[in-house]
Amino acid sequence: MNEKLLKIGQKLIDLGSLEIAEYEYLIDNRNEEITEFLKKEAVKKRKEVYGNTVFIRGLIEISNICKNDCLYCGIRASNKDCERYRLAKDEILSCCDEGYSLGFRTFVMQGGEDGYFTDEILVEIIGEIKKKYPDCAVTLSLGERSYASYKKLFDAGADRYLLRHETADKEHYNKLHPNKMSYENRMECLKNLKELGFQTGCGFMVGSPYQTTHNLAKDLKFIEEFSPEMCGIGPFIPHKATEFKIYKAGDVELTCFLLSVIRLIKPTILLPATTALGSAEQGGREKGILCGANVIMPNLSPHSVRKKYELYNNKLISGNESAQEIENLKNSMKNIGYEIVTDRGDIKEK
Ligand code: SF4
């Protein structure tokens, strides 16, 4: 094996930390041998913390209405072909009822930045879920909000918040987002979420337009320094109603390689094998688990709206992606040596 590559890989395993230039070298020069080596070590570390358990989250897509216009997103405001919807409180609660009986102990409310969902409305919904299901965690993924707003949601009982940073490079960020969105604000939101006490998740797309290896190396360094409790990464998949439709999809193998690297950076991290990974390639999700991921987020949204929450084309909405198919998902995990558990699935700090 390339001596330098092996040395960098070993340093990552021992310290969970590399210089940006080392991450860059690792990505650019990766080969089968180092990929297998890091994968094996990542799985070993994951098993030391979480055994062979896989945590599940019930994903409820509460609204596809969004005031933003991120260039990669299928539900961006300027997509006039997108049929918009938002779920009413009772519909969200019914999803939770169904999810609870299926064994879910975390509900993830995800949506665009829809002004309808004021702090007041969200506080009421979070309160009702927590009252009805005190043994469940509530995760929010509702975009950028003010510190005061995040505080109200946290005080209402929300446990976790997912906000992908998208890229840790300002110049790259500006190529993916319209002028009125800012890299600084995204980072400020993440900092605020962590400070408030949320289990905080960041994340990025692999293979997004204009992304360089240097950008990815900066993403890894950011994860190392920010030390999020969760990190969602998936391959970029183009959507036909965006100007990024001409770009090719991100690479599944590279995504899986980065999952192993992230597990080695932070062995306790909650790391999903994302829907995008499962959508990009059949068996992609299982591959992600085998590379060090430990979370899966099946869809609990009402069937009538699933097709409408299309962030990218060909998103999986049925089969093992569907919460109702949990038995199949359990079997597919069992077949690769893992076990889905009924558990809130909080981070286990060592
Ligand atoms: S990525 Fe999120 S914030 Fe951006 S347009 Fe899509 S739903 Fe809105």
Short mmCIF file of C-alpha atoms and ligand atoms in Angstrom, two decimals:
data_model
loop_
_atom_site.label_atom_id
_atom_site.label_comp_id
_atom_site.label_asym_id
_atom_site.label_seq_id
_atom_site.Cartn_x
_atom_site.Cartn_y
_atom_site.Cartn_z
CA MET A 1 0.00 0.00 0.00
CA ASN A 2 1.03 3.63 -0.60
CA GLU A 3 2.97 4.44 2.59
CA LYS A 4 1.69 8.00 2.86
CA LEU A 5 -1.90 6.88 2.44
CA LEU A 6 -1.52 4.24 5.11
CA LYS A 7 0.10 6.71 7.50
CA ILE A 8 -2.74 9.20 7.06
CA GLY A 9 -5.34 6.46 7.48
CA GLN A 10 -3.70 5.25 10.68
CA LYS A 11 -3.54 8.80 12.03
CA LEU A 12 -7.26 9.20 11.38
CA ILE A 13 -7.97 5.94 13.23
CA ASP A 14 -5.77 6.89 16.18
CA LEU A 15 -6.65 10.58 16.56
CA GLY A 16 -9.92 11.15 14.71
CA SER A 17 -8.25 14.21 13.27
CA LEU A 18 -6.32 15.19 10.15
CA GLU A 19 -5.12 18.35 8.50
CA ILE A 20 -7.25 19.59 5.60
CA ALA A 21 -4.45 18.71 3.17
CA GLU A 22 -4.38 15.16 4.59
CA TYR A 23 -8.13 14.71 4.13
CA GLU A 24 -7.67 15.94 0.60
CA TYR A 25 -4.87 13.47 -0.06
CA LEU A 26 -6.90 10.64 1.42
CA ILE A 27 -9.90 11.36 -0.81
CA ASP A 28 -7.92 11.94 -3.99
CA ASN A 29 -5.68 8.91 -3.61
CA ARG A 30 -8.11 6.44 -2.09
CA ASN A 31 -7.96 2.93 -3.48
CA GLU A 32 -9.67 -0.32 -2.67
CA GLU A 33 -7.15 -1.24 -0.03
CA ILE A 34 -7.46 1.94 2.07
CA THR A 35 -11.22 1.99 1.56
CA GLU A 36 -11.53 -1.53 2.98
CA PHE A 37 -9.10 -0.75 5.79
CA LEU A 38 -10.98 2.37 6.94
CA LYS A 39 -14.34 0.66 6.50
CA LYS A 40 -13.25 -2.19 8.74
CA GLU A 41 -11.96 0.19 11.41
CA ALA A 42 -15.08 2.38 11.17
CA VAL A 43 -17.34 -0.63 11.68
CA LYS A 44 -15.18 -1.74 14.61
CA LYS A 45 -15.53 1.65 16.31
CA ARG A 46 -19.25 1.80 15.57
CA LYS A 47 -19.70 -1.65 17.12
CA GLU A 48 -17.76 -0.64 20.24
CA VAL A 49 -20.33 2.11 20.83
CA TYR A 50 -23.58 0.84 19.32
CA GLY A 51 -23.04 -2.89 18.84
CA ASN A 52 -24.95 -4.11 15.81
CA THR A 53 -28.01 -1.98 16.55
CA VAL A 54 -29.57 0.34 13.99
CA PHE A 55 -31.73 3.25 15.16
CA ILE A 56 -34.81 4.20 13.19
CA ARG A 57 -36.47 7.63 12.90
CA GLY A 58 -39.97 8.18 11.57
CA LEU A 59 -39.76 10.98 9.02
CA ILE A 60 -42.81 13.24 8.75
CA GLU A 61 -42.57 15.73 5.89
CA ILE A 62 -44.83 18.42 7.27
CA SER A 63 -44.70 20.95 4.42
CA ASN A 64 -43.16 21.32 0.98
CA ILE A 65 -43.76 25.07 0.99
CA CYS A 66 -40.52 27.00 1.20
CA LYS A 67 -39.63 30.65 0.87
CA ASN A 68 -36.07 29.78 -0.20
CA ASP A 69 -34.68 28.98 -3.58
CA CYS A 70 -31.67 26.74 -3.03
CA LEU A 71 -30.40 25.92 -6.48
CA TYR A 72 -30.30 22.14 -5.96
CA CYS A 73 -33.72 21.67 -4.38
CA GLY A 74 -36.82 20.29 -6.07
CA ILE A 75 -39.22 22.12 -3.75
CA ARG A 76 -37.52 25.51 -4.12
CA ALA A 77 -39.91 28.47 -4.23
CA SER A 78 -39.44 29.09 -7.94
CA ASN A 79 -40.51 25.58 -8.96
CA LYS A 80 -44.01 26.35 -10.19
CA ASP A 81 -44.66 22.72 -11.12
CA CYS A 82 -44.43 21.58 -7.53
CA GLU A 83 -47.80 20.79 -6.03
CA ARG A 84 -47.64 22.34 -2.58
CA TYR A 85 -49.06 20.95 0.66
CA ARG A 86 -48.77 21.31 4.39
CA LEU A 87 -49.95 18.89 7.03
CA ALA A 88 -52.40 19.91 9.71
CA LYS A 89 -51.61 19.26 13.35
CA ASP A 90 -53.97 16.29 13.48
CA GLU A 91 -52.35 14.73 10.45
CA ILE A 92 -48.92 15.07 12.04
CA LEU A 93 -50.21 13.51 15.25
CA SER A 94 -51.77 10.62 13.31
CA CYS A 95 -48.38 9.95 11.72
CA CYS A 96 -46.90 9.78 15.22
CA ASP A 97 -49.66 7.40 16.38
CA GLU A 98 -48.95 5.09 13.48
CA GLY A 99 -45.21 5.42 13.93
CA TYR A 100 -45.38 4.63 17.63
CA SER A 101 -47.28 1.44 17.02
CA LEU A 102 -44.71 0.44 14.40
CA GLY A 103 -41.91 0.82 16.96
CA PHE A 104 -40.60 4.30 16.22
CA ARG A 105 -39.38 6.29 19.23
CA THR A 106 -38.12 9.31 17.34
CA PHE A 107 -40.24 11.51 15.10
CA VAL A 108 -38.54 13.85 12.69
CA MET A 109 -40.61 16.81 11.54
CA GLN A 110 -39.03 18.02 8.35
CA GLY A 111 -40.18 20.74 6.01
CA GLY A 112 -39.32 23.74 3.90
CA GLU A 113 -39.11 27.17 5.48
CA ASP A 114 -42.85 27.63 5.55
CA GLY A 115 -43.98 30.79 7.39
CA TYR A 116 -47.18 29.07 8.46
CA PHE A 117 -45.24 27.07 11.03
CA THR A 118 -44.77 29.84 13.56
CA ASP A 119 -43.13 29.20 16.92
CA GLU A 120 -46.58 29.13 18.50
CA ILE A 121 -47.89 26.44 16.18
CA LEU A 122 -44.75 24.32 16.47
CA VAL A 123 -44.61 24.66 20.25
CA GLU A 124 -48.17 23.34 20.41
CA ILE A 125 -47.42 20.38 18.14
CA ILE A 126 -44.17 19.48 19.93
CA GLY A 127 -45.98 19.76 23.30
CA GLU A 128 -48.73 17.41 22.16
CA ILE A 129 -46.32 14.81 20.80
CA LYS A 130 -44.24 14.90 23.99
CA LYS A 131 -47.34 14.68 26.16
CA LYS A 132 -48.72 11.73 24.29
CA TYR A 133 -45.39 9.99 23.82
CA PRO A 134 -43.04 11.07 26.62
CA ASP A 135 -40.71 8.21 25.76
CA CYS A 136 -40.11 9.57 22.27
CA ALA A 137 -37.62 12.08 20.93
CA VAL A 138 -38.66 14.88 18.62
CA THR A 139 -36.26 15.98 15.92
CA LEU A 140 -36.86 19.09 13.86
CA SER A 141 -35.51 19.85 10.42
CA LEU A 142 -37.14 23.13 9.54
CA GLY A 143 -34.31 25.29 8.34
CA GLU A 144 -32.91 28.56 9.56
CA ARG A 145 -34.71 30.34 12.41
CA SER A 146 -33.70 32.91 14.99
CA TYR A 147 -32.01 32.08 18.28
CA ALA A 148 -35.22 33.07 20.12
CA SER A 149 -37.25 30.74 17.93
CA TYR A 150 -34.89 27.80 18.40
CA LYS A 151 -35.02 28.44 22.14
CA LYS A 152 -38.82 28.27 22.20
CA LEU A 153 -38.75 24.99 20.29
CA PHE A 154 -36.14 23.56 22.60
CA ASP A 155 -38.04 24.69 25.69
CA ALA A 156 -41.18 23.06 24.26
CA GLY A 157 -39.35 19.73 24.36
CA ALA A 158 -37.72 19.28 20.95
CA ASP A 159 -34.61 17.17 21.43
CA ARG A 160 -32.71 17.35 18.18
CA TYR A 161 -32.33 19.64 15.19
CA LEU A 162 -30.98 18.80 11.75
CA LEU A 163 -29.62 21.61 9.63
CA ARG A 164 -27.24 20.58 6.90
CA HIS A 165 -24.40 23.04 6.56
CA GLU A 166 -24.29 22.00 2.86
CA THR A 167 -20.66 23.04 2.45
CA ALA A 168 -18.03 24.43 4.80
CA ASP A 169 -16.66 26.67 2.06
CA LYS A 170 -18.23 30.10 1.68
CA GLU A 171 -17.49 30.43 -2.00
CA HIS A 172 -19.01 27.03 -2.69
CA TYR A 173 -22.00 27.87 -0.49
CA ASN A 174 -22.66 30.95 -2.61
CA LYS A 175 -22.71 28.85 -5.77
CA LEU A 176 -25.41 26.60 -4.33
CA HIS A 177 -27.64 29.25 -2.84
CA PRO A 178 -29.30 32.50 -3.92
CA ASN A 179 -27.76 35.80 -2.80
CA LYS A 180 -30.17 36.38 0.01
CA MET A 181 -29.01 33.27 1.87
CA SER A 182 -25.70 33.46 3.66
CA TYR A 183 -23.04 31.05 4.75
CA GLU A 184 -22.52 33.08 7.91
CA ASN A 185 -26.14 32.76 8.95
CA ARG A 186 -26.15 29.01 8.33
CA MET A 187 -23.11 28.59 10.54
CA GLU A 188 -24.57 30.93 13.16
CA CYS A 189 -27.76 28.83 13.27
CA LEU A 190 -25.74 25.66 13.83
CA LYS A 191 -23.76 27.29 16.60
CA ASN A 192 -26.96 28.52 18.25
CA LEU A 193 -28.60 25.11 18.09
CA LYS A 194 -25.65 23.49 19.79
CA GLU A 195 -25.41 26.21 22.42
CA LEU A 196 -29.09 25.77 23.27
CA GLY A 197 -28.56 22.09 23.96
CA PHE A 198 -30.10 20.46 20.92
CA GLN A 199 -28.48 17.26 19.71
CA THR A 200 -27.42 18.99 16.53
CA GLY A 201 -26.98 17.57 13.07
CA CYS A 202 -25.15 19.05 10.12
CA GLY A 203 -24.42 17.47 6.75
CA PHE A 204 -23.72 17.93 3.08
CA MET A 205 -24.25 16.47 -0.37
CA VAL A 206 -21.49 14.47 -1.99
CA GLY A 207 -20.87 15.50 -5.58
CA SER A 208 -22.87 18.74 -5.53
CA PRO A 209 -22.14 21.06 -8.46
CA TYR A 210 -18.79 22.91 -8.24
CA GLN A 211 -17.66 20.77 -5.29
CA THR A 212 -13.92 20.13 -5.16
CA THR A 213 -11.94 17.69 -3.06
CA HIS A 214 -10.73 20.68 -1.11
CA ASN A 215 -14.36 21.54 -0.29
CA LEU A 216 -14.97 17.99 0.96
CA ALA A 217 -11.80 18.14 3.06
CA LYS A 218 -13.09 21.35 4.63
CA ASP A 219 -16.41 19.64 5.33
CA LEU A 220 -14.59 16.89 7.19
CA LYS A 221 -12.52 19.39 9.15
CA PHE A 222 -15.70 21.27 10.03
CA ILE A 223 -17.30 18.05 11.32
CA GLU A 224 -14.19 17.35 13.35
CA GLU A 225 -14.24 20.80 14.96
CA PHE A 226 -17.98 21.34 15.34
CA SER A 227 -18.42 17.81 16.63
CA PRO A 228 -22.14 17.45 15.80
CA GLU A 229 -24.23 14.72 17.40
CA MET A 230 -25.59 13.78 13.96
CA CYS A 231 -24.39 14.11 10.40
CA GLY A 232 -26.42 13.45 7.27
CA ILE A 233 -24.59 12.97 4.01
CA GLY A 234 -25.91 11.63 0.75
CA PRO A 235 -25.02 11.80 -2.92
CA PHE A 236 -26.25 14.85 -4.80
CA ILE A 237 -29.12 13.82 -7.07
CA PRO A 238 -30.27 16.34 -9.67
CA HIS A 239 -33.88 17.50 -9.90
CA LYS A 240 -35.35 18.26 -13.31
CA ALA A 241 -36.96 21.53 -12.22
CA THR A 242 -33.69 23.10 -11.09
CA GLU A 243 -30.85 24.61 -13.06
CA PHE A 244 -28.64 21.87 -11.63
CA LYS A 245 -30.57 19.30 -13.69
CA ILE A 246 -27.62 19.15 -16.11
CA TYR A 247 -25.18 17.93 -13.46
CA LYS A 248 -24.52 14.29 -12.83
CA ALA A 249 -25.36 12.60 -9.56
CA GLY A 250 -22.82 12.20 -6.77
CA ASP A 251 -20.87 9.02 -6.30
CA VAL A 252 -22.21 6.27 -4.03
CA GLU A 253 -18.75 4.79 -3.37
CA LEU A 254 -17.33 8.15 -2.34
CA THR A 255 -20.34 8.75 -0.09
CA CYS A 256 -19.74 5.40 1.61
CA PHE A 257 -16.03 6.13 1.96
CA LEU A 258 -16.87 9.44 3.64
CA LEU A 259 -19.31 7.69 5.99
CA SER A 260 -16.39 5.55 7.20
CA VAL A 261 -14.18 8.63 7.58
CA ILE A 262 -16.85 10.49 9.57
CA ARG A 263 -17.34 7.48 11.86
CA LEU A 264 -13.59 7.50 12.50
CA ILE A 265 -13.62 11.24 13.23
CA LYS A 266 -16.36 10.81 15.83
CA PRO A 267 -17.10 7.18 16.78
CA THR A 268 -20.25 8.10 18.76
CA ILE A 269 -21.88 10.14 16.00
CA LEU A 270 -25.42 9.31 14.86
CA LEU A 271 -24.86 8.70 11.19
CA PRO A 272 -27.75 7.95 8.87
CA ALA A 273 -27.61 5.85 5.75
CA THR A 274 -29.75 8.44 3.97
CA THR A 275 -32.71 8.11 1.63
CA ALA A 276 -30.56 9.73 -1.09
CA LEU A 277 -28.05 6.91 -0.71
CA GLY A 278 -30.85 4.34 -1.04
CA SER A 279 -32.31 6.26 -3.99
CA ALA A 280 -29.01 6.53 -5.84
CA GLU A 281 -28.39 2.80 -5.89
CA GLN A 282 -30.32 -0.30 -5.00
CA GLY A 283 -28.99 -1.56 -1.69
CA GLY A 284 -27.29 1.81 -1.11
CA ARG A 285 -28.64 2.06 2.38
CA GLU A 286 -27.34 -1.35 3.38
CA LYS A 287 -23.98 -0.34 1.94
CA GLY A 288 -24.04 2.76 4.13
CA ILE A 289 -24.69 0.70 7.25
CA LEU A 290 -21.83 -1.63 6.30
CA CYS A 291 -19.52 1.38 6.06
CA GLY A 292 -20.27 2.70 9.55
CA ALA A 293 -23.71 4.35 9.47
CA ASN A 294 -26.11 3.47 12.30
CA VAL A 295 -29.39 5.29 11.60
CA ILE A 296 -32.20 4.90 9.07
CA MET A 297 -35.08 7.31 8.57
CA PRO A 298 -38.07 5.61 6.93
CA ASN A 299 -40.92 7.76 5.72
CA LEU A 300 -43.99 8.13 7.94
CA SER A 301 -45.64 10.94 5.94
CA PRO A 302 -49.15 10.26 4.64
CA HIS A 303 -48.92 8.37 1.34
CA SER A 304 -50.90 11.10 -0.43
CA VAL A 305 -48.11 13.67 0.00
CA ARG A 306 -44.97 11.57 -0.34
CA LYS A 307 -44.53 12.11 -4.05
CA LYS A 308 -44.88 15.86 -3.55
CA TYR A 309 -41.90 16.13 -1.21
CA GLU A 310 -39.46 15.60 -4.01
CA LEU A 311 -36.16 17.26 -3.13
CA TYR A 312 -34.49 15.37 -5.99
CA ASN A 313 -35.74 13.08 -8.75
CA ASN A 314 -36.46 9.38 -8.24
CA LYS A 315 -36.53 9.70 -4.46
CA LEU A 316 -37.52 6.39 -2.89
CA ILE A 317 -40.91 6.59 -1.25
CA SER A 318 -42.00 2.97 -1.05
CA GLY A 319 -40.52 -0.42 -0.26
CA ASN A 320 -38.08 -0.37 2.61
CA GLU A 321 -38.21 3.42 2.52
CA SER A 322 -41.72 3.34 3.86
CA ALA A 323 -42.20 3.10 7.62
CA GLN A 324 -45.07 0.71 7.02
CA GLU A 325 -42.61 -1.75 5.51
CA ILE A 326 -40.62 -1.92 8.71
CA GLU A 327 -40.65 -5.71 8.80
CA ASN A 328 -38.90 -5.83 5.40
CA LEU A 329 -36.40 -3.29 6.58
CA LYS A 330 -35.75 -5.34 9.71
CA ASN A 331 -35.10 -8.38 7.54
CA SER A 332 -32.81 -6.55 5.18
CA MET A 333 -30.76 -5.33 8.16
CA LYS A 334 -30.77 -8.79 9.67
CA ASN A 335 -29.42 -10.18 6.42
CA ILE A 336 -26.36 -7.98 6.75
CA GLY A 337 -25.88 -8.72 10.46
CA TYR A 338 -27.61 -5.71 12.04
CA GLU A 339 -30.68 -5.27 14.20
CA ILE A 340 -33.28 -2.49 14.19
CA VAL A 341 -34.22 -1.58 17.75
CA THR A 342 -37.16 0.18 19.38
CA ASP A 343 -35.28 2.96 21.09
CA ARG A 344 -35.10 6.76 21.13
CA GLY A 345 -31.60 6.30 19.78
CA ASP A 346 -29.82 9.14 21.53
CA ILE A 347 -26.12 9.67 21.08
CA LYS A 348 -24.03 7.57 23.45
CA GLU A 349 -21.29 9.83 24.69
CA LYS A 350 -18.31 7.73 25.69
S1 SF4 B 1 -33.17 23.01 0.53
FE1 SF4 B 1 -34.55 23.47 2.21
S2 SF4 B 1 -34.43 25.73 2.44
FE2 SF4 B 1 -33.58 25.24 0.40
S3 SF4 B 1 -35.32 25.46 -1.00
FE3 SF4 B 1 -35.20 23.29 -0.38
S4 SF4 B 1 -36.60 23.09 1.37
FE4 SF4 B 1 -36.15 25.29 1.06
#
